[in-house]
Tab-separated table of C-alpha atoms in Angstrom:
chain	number	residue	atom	x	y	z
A	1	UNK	CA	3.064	-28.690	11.484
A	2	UNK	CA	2.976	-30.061	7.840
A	3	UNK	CA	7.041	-30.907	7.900
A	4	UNK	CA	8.620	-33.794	9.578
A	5	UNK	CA	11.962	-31.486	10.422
A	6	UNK	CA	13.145	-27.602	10.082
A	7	UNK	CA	14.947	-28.858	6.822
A	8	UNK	CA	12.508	-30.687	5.498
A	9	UNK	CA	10.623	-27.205	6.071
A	10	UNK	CA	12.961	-25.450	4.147
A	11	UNK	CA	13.431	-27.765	1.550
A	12	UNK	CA	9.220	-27.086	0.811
A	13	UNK	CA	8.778	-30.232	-1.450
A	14	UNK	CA	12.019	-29.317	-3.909
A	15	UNK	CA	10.211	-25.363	-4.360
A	16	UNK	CA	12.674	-23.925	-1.999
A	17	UNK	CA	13.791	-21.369	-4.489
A	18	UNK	CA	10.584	-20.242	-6.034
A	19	UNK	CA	8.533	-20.293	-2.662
A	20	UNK	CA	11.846	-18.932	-0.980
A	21	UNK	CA	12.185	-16.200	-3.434
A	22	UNK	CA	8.443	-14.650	-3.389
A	23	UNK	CA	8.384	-14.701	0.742
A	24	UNK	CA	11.679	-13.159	0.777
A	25	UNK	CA	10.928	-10.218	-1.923
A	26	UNK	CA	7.299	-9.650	-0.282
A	27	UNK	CA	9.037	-8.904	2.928
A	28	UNK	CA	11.517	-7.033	1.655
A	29	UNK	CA	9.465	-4.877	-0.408
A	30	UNK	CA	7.027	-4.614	2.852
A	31	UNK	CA	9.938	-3.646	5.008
A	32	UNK	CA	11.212	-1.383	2.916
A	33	UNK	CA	8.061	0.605	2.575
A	34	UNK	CA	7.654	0.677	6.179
A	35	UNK	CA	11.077	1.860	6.818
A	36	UNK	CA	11.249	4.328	4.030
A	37	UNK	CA	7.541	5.655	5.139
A	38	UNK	CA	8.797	6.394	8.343
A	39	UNK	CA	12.028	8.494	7.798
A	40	UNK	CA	10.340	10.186	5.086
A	41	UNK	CA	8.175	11.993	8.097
A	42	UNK	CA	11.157	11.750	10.617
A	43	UNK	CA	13.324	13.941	7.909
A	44	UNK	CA	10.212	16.749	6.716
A	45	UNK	CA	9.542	17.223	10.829
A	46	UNK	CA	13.725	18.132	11.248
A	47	UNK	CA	13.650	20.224	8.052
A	48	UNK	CA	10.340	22.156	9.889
A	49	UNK	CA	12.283	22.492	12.949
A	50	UNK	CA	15.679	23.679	11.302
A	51	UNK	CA	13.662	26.153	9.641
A	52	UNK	CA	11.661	27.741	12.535
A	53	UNK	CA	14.569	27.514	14.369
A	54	UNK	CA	16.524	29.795	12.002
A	55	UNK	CA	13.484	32.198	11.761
A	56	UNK	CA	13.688	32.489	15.268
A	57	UNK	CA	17.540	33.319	15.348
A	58	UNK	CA	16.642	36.233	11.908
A	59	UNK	CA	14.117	37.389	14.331
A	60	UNK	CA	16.365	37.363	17.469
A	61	UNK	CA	19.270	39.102	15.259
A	62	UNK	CA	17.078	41.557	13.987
A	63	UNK	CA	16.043	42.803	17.397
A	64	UNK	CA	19.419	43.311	18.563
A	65	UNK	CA	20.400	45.389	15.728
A	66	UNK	CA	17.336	47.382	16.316
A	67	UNK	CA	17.910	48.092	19.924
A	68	UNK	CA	22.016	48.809	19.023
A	69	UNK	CA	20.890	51.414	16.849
A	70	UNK	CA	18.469	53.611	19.127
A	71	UNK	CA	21.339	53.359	22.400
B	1	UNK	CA	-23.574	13.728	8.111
B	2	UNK	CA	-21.946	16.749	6.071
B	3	UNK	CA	-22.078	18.253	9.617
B	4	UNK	CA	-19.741	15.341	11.573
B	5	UNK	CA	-17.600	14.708	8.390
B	6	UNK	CA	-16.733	18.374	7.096
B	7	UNK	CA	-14.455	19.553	10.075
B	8	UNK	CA	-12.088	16.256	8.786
B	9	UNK	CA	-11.654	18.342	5.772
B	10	UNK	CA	-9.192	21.177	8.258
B	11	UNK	CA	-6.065	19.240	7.653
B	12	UNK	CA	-4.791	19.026	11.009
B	13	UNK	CA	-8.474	17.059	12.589
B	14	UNK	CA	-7.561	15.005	9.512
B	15	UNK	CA	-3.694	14.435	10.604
B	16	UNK	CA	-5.283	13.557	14.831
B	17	UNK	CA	-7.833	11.179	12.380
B	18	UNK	CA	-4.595	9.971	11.071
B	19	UNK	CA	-3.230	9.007	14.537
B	20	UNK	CA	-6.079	7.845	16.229
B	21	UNK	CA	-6.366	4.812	13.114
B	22	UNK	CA	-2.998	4.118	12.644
B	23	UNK	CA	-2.420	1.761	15.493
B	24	UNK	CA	-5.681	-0.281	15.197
B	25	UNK	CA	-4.103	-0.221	11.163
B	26	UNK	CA	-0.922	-1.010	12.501
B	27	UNK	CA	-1.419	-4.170	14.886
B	28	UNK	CA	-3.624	-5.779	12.220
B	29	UNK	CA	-0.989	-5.621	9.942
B	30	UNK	CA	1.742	-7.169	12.069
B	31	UNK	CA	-0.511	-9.918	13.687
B	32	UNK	CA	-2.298	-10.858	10.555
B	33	UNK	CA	1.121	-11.213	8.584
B	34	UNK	CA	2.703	-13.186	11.185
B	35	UNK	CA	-0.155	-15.429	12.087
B	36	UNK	CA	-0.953	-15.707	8.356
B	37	UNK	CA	2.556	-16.304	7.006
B	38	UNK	CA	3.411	-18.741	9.998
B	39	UNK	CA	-0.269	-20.758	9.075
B	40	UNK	CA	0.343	-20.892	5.287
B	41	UNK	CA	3.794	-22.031	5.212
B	42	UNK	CA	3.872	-24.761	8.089
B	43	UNK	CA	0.455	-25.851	9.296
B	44	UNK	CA	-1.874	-25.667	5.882
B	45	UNK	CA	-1.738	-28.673	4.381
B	46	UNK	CA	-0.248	-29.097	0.590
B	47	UNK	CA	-2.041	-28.970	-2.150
B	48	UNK	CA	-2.259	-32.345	-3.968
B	49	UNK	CA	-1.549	-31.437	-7.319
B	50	UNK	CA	0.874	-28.366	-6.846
B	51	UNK	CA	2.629	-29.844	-3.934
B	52	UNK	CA	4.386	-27.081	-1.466
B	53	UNK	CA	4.311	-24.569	-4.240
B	54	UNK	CA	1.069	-23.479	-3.792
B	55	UNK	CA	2.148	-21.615	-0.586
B	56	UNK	CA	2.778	-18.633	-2.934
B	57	UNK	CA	-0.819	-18.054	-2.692
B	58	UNK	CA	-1.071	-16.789	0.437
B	59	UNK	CA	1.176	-13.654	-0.951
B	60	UNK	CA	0.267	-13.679	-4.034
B	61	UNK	CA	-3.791	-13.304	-3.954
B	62	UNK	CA	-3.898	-10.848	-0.779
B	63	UNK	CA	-1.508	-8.943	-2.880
B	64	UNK	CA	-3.285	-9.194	-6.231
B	65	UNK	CA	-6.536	-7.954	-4.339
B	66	UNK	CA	-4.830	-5.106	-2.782
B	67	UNK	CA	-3.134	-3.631	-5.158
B	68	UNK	CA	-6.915	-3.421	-6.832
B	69	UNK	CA	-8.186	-2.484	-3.588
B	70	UNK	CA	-5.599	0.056	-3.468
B	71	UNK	CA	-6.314	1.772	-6.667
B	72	UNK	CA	-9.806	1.757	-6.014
B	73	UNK	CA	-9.427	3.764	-3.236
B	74	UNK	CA	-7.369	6.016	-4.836
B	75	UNK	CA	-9.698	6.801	-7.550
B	76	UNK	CA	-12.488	7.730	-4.880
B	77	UNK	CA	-10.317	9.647	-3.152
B	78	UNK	CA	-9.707	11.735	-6.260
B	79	UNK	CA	-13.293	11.565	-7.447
B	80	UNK	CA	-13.709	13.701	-4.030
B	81	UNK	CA	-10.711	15.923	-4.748
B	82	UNK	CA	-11.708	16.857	-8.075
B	83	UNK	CA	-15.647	16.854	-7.016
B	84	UNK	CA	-15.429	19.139	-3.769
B	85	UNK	CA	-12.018	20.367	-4.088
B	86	UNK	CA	-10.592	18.841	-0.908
B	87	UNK	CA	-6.747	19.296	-0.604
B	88	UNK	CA	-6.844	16.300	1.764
B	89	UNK	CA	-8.062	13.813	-1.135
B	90	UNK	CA	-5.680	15.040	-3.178
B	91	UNK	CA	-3.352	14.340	-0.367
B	92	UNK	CA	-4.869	10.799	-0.110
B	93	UNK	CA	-4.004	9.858	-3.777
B	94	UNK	CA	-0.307	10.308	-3.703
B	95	UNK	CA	-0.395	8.880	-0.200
B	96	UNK	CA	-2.234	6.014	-1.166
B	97	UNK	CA	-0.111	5.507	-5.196
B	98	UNK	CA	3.488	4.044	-3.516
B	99	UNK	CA	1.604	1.553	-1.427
B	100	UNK	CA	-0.586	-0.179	-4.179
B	101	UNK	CA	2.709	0.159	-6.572
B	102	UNK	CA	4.568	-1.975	-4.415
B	103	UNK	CA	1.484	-4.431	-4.132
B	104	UNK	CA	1.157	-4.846	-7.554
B	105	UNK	CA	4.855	-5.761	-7.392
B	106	UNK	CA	4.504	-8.443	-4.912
B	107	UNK	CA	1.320	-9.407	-7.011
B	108	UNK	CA	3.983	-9.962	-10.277
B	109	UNK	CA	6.722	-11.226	-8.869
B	110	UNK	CA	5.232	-14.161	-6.445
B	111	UNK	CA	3.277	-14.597	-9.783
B	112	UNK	CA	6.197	-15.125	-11.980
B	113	UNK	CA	7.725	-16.892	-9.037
B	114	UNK	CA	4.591	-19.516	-8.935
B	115	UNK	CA	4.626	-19.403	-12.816
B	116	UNK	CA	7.661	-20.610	-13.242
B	117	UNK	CA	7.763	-24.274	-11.877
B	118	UNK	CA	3.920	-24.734	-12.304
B	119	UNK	CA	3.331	-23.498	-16.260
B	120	UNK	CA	7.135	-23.311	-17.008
B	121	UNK	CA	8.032	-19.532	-17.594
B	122	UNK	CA	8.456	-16.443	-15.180
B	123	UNK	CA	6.532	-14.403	-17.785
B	124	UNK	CA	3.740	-14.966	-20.254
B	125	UNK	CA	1.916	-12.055	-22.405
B	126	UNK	CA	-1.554	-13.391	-20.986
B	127	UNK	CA	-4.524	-11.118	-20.271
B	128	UNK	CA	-4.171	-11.190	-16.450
B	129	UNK	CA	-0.853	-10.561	-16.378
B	130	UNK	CA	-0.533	-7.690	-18.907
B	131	UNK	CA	-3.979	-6.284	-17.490
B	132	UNK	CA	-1.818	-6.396	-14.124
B	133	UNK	CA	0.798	-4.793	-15.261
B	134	UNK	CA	-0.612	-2.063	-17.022
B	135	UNK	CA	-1.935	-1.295	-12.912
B	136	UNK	CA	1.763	-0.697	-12.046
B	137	UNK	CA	2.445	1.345	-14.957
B	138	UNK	CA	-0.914	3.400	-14.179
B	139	UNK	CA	0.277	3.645	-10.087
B	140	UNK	CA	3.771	4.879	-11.076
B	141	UNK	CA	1.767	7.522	-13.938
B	142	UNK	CA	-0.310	8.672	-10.995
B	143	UNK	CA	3.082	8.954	-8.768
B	144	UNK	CA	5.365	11.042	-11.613
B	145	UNK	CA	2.210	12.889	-12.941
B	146	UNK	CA	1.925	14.269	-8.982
B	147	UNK	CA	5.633	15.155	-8.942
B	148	UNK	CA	6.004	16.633	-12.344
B	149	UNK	CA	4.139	19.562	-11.495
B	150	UNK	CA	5.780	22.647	-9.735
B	151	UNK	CA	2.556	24.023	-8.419
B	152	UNK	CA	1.429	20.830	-5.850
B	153	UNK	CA	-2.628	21.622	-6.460
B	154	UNK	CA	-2.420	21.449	-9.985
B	155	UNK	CA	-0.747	18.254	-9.844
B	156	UNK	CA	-2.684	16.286	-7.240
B	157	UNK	CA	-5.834	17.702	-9.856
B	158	UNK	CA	-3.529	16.106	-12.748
B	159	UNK	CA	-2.494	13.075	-10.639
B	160	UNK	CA	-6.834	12.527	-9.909
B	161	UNK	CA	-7.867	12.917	-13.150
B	162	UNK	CA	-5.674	9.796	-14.205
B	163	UNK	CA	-6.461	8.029	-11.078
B	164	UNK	CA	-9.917	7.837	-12.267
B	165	UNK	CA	-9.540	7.067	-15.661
B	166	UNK	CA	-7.605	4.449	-14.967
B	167	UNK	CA	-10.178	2.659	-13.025
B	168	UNK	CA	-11.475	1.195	-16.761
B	169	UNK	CA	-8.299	-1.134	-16.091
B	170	UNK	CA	-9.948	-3.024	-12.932
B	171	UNK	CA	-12.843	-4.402	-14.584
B	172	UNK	CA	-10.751	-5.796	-16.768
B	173	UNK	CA	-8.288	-7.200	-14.350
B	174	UNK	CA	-11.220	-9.323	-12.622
B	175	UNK	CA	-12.528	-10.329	-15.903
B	176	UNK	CA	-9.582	-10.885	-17.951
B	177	UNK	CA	-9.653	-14.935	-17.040
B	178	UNK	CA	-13.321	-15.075	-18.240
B	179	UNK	CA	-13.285	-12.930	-20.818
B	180	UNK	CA	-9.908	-14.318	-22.804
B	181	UNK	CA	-8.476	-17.630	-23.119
B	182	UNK	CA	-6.071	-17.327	-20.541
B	183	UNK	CA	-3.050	-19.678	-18.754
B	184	UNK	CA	-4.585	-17.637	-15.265
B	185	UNK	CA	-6.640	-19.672	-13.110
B	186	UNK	CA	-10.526	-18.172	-12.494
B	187	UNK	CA	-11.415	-16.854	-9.181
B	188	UNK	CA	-10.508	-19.308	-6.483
B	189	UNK	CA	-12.140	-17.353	-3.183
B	190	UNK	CA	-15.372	-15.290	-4.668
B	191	UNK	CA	-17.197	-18.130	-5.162
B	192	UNK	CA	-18.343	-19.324	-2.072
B	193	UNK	CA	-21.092	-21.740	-3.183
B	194	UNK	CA	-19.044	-24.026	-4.922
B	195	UNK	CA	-16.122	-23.466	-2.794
B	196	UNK	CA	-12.501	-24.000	-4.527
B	197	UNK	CA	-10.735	-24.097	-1.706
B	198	UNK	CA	-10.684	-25.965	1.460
B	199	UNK	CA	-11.273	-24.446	4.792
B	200	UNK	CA	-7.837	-25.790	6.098
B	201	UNK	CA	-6.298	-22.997	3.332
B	202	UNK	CA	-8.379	-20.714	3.346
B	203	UNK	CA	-8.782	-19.617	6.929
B	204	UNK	CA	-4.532	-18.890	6.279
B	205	UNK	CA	-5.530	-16.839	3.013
B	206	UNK	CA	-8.322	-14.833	4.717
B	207	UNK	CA	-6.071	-14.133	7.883
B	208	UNK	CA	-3.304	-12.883	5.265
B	209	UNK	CA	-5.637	-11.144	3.368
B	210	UNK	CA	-6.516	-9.074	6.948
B	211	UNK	CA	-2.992	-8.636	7.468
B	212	UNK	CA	-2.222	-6.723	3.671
B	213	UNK	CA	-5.031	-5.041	4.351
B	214	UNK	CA	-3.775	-3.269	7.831
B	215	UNK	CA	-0.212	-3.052	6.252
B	216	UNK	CA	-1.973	-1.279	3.348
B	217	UNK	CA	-3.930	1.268	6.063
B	218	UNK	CA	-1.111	1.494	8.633
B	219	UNK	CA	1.705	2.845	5.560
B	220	UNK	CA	-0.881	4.971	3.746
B	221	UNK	CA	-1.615	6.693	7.148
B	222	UNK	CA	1.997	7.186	7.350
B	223	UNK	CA	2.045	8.528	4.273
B	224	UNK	CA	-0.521	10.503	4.315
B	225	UNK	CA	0.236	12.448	7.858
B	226	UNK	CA	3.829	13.490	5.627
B	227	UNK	CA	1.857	14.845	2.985
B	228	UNK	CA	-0.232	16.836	5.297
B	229	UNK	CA	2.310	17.481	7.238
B	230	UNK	CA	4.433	19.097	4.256
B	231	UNK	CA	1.561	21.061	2.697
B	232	UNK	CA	1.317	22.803	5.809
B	233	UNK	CA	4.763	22.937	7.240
B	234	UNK	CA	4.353	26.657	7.369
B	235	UNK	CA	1.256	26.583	9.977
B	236	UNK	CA	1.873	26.877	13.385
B	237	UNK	CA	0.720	23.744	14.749
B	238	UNK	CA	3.286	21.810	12.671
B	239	UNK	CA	5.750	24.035	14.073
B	240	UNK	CA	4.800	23.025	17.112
B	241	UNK	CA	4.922	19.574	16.708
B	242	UNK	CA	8.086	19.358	14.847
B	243	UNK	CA	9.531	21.608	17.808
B	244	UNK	CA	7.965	19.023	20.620
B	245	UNK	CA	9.748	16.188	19.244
């Protein structure tokens, strides 16, 4: 460890702000990519599923009307 | 070799390619970041001219390197889209564009944020810089060009063709400290003869270097199973899979 104490860590030689502010952003843009990345392929695999799952109820629907109409 | 690498062309061996990687991707991201980030900002010494400051370079250069890396691989990928006409390269570019975008951020702003105290001003019009940022505006062309287009082939085709004429930009990136008078320093790590750098920083700088590197492969794989994923959401085996989870 280069730092005496946590504050003295924190501090970073009187750069706090500037060395402060480009770990902070980096992780936050990282996160954010990560995050974003993830849902983005959560979301398309629900809107796949919705949408077989409403072919399936056309189909479904469709076969019922077809067997009212020959009884 | 055509015969082992063609069937990677069918997009869904490419999407199981996609999930086999991702994890090896994926833990080399997280450790290297975290052993990297830990190293550089406690245990690596400071530097004896820019003090605790300097610690900005173990974001700033893995990003700067990446977000060239990056676009390089995006211009292969659509030198094989346009060459052989492989969806999945297409698919690769616009998977790959987001990801070196938000490098090239990092790259800017730890820069400005370094530039500040150590040459006095967030911003200068200097060759590196402006050579940088003309990267970001060429990854965020590649990303609207893509989206502009209603029909999704003829803008991945659109999207490649500017991916790859853009690549005139990286030679001048590197080069831009030689070839101009610049405020940029040169090349710190590619000279390994007269070494710049002491082993006690750059050991950190390599390890972070590792770790953009897997973050970079772990969210383009991500990416790039959605885009396969939605140019064939109308196949059966993504019906499947979207049903099984």
């Amino acid at each position: 460890m280069q730092f005496e104490s946590l504050s003295e860590f924190f501090a970073m030689g009187g750069y706090a702000f500037y060395v402060w502010l480009s770990f902070g952003s980096c992780a936050l843009i990282i996160i954010a990519l990560v995050v974003s990345s993830i849902q983005e392929k959560r979301k398309l695999l629900q809107q796949v599923s919705a949408q077989s799952a409403r072919e399936q109820r056309i189909e479904k629907a469709k076969l019922a009307k077809q067997q009212e109409s020959q009884s | 070799m055509w015969k082992w690498l063609h069937p990677y062309a069918k997009a869904e061996r490419a999407y199981q390619l996609c999930n086999t990687l991702l994890p090896y991707f994926a833990v080399i991201a997280v450790l290297g970041i975290l052993v990297g980030w830990v190293w550089g900002l406690a245990f690596a010494p400071a530097d004896y001219q820019q003090k605790d400051s300097y610690r900005i370079i173990f974001i700033h250069v893995p990003s700067a390197i990446w977000s060239m890396g990056a676009y390089s691989s995006m211009a292969i990928a659509g030198l094989v889209a346009l060459v052989w006409q492989i969806r999945n390269a297409q698919l690769a570019v616009i998977a790959i564009a987001p990801v070196g975008a938000a490098m090239t951020v990092i790259a800017l702003l730890t820069g400005a944020a370094w530039g500040k105290p150590m040459w006095g001003a967030w911003w200068v019009w200097d060759a590196r810089l402006t050579s940088e940022l003309i990267l970001l505006f060429l990854y965020l062309g590649v990303i609207s060009l893509y989206h502009a287009f209603e029909d999704k082939r003829a803008g991945g085709k659109a999207a490649s063709i500017l991916a790859l004429v853009g690549v005139v930009n990286l030679p001048i990136i590197h080069f831009s400290v030689e070839w101009w008078n610049t405020l940029h320093q040169g090349a710190t790590i590619t000279k390994f003869d007269t070494s710049a750098i002491d082993s006690s920083m750059f050991w950190p700088l390599m390890i972070n270097i590792l770790g953009f590197a897997g973050f970079l492969g772990a969210v383009t794989l991500i990416r790039l199973k959605t885009e396969i994923l939605k140019s064939e959401q109308h196949r059966p085996w993504v019906k499947a899979l979207a049903g099984g989870k």
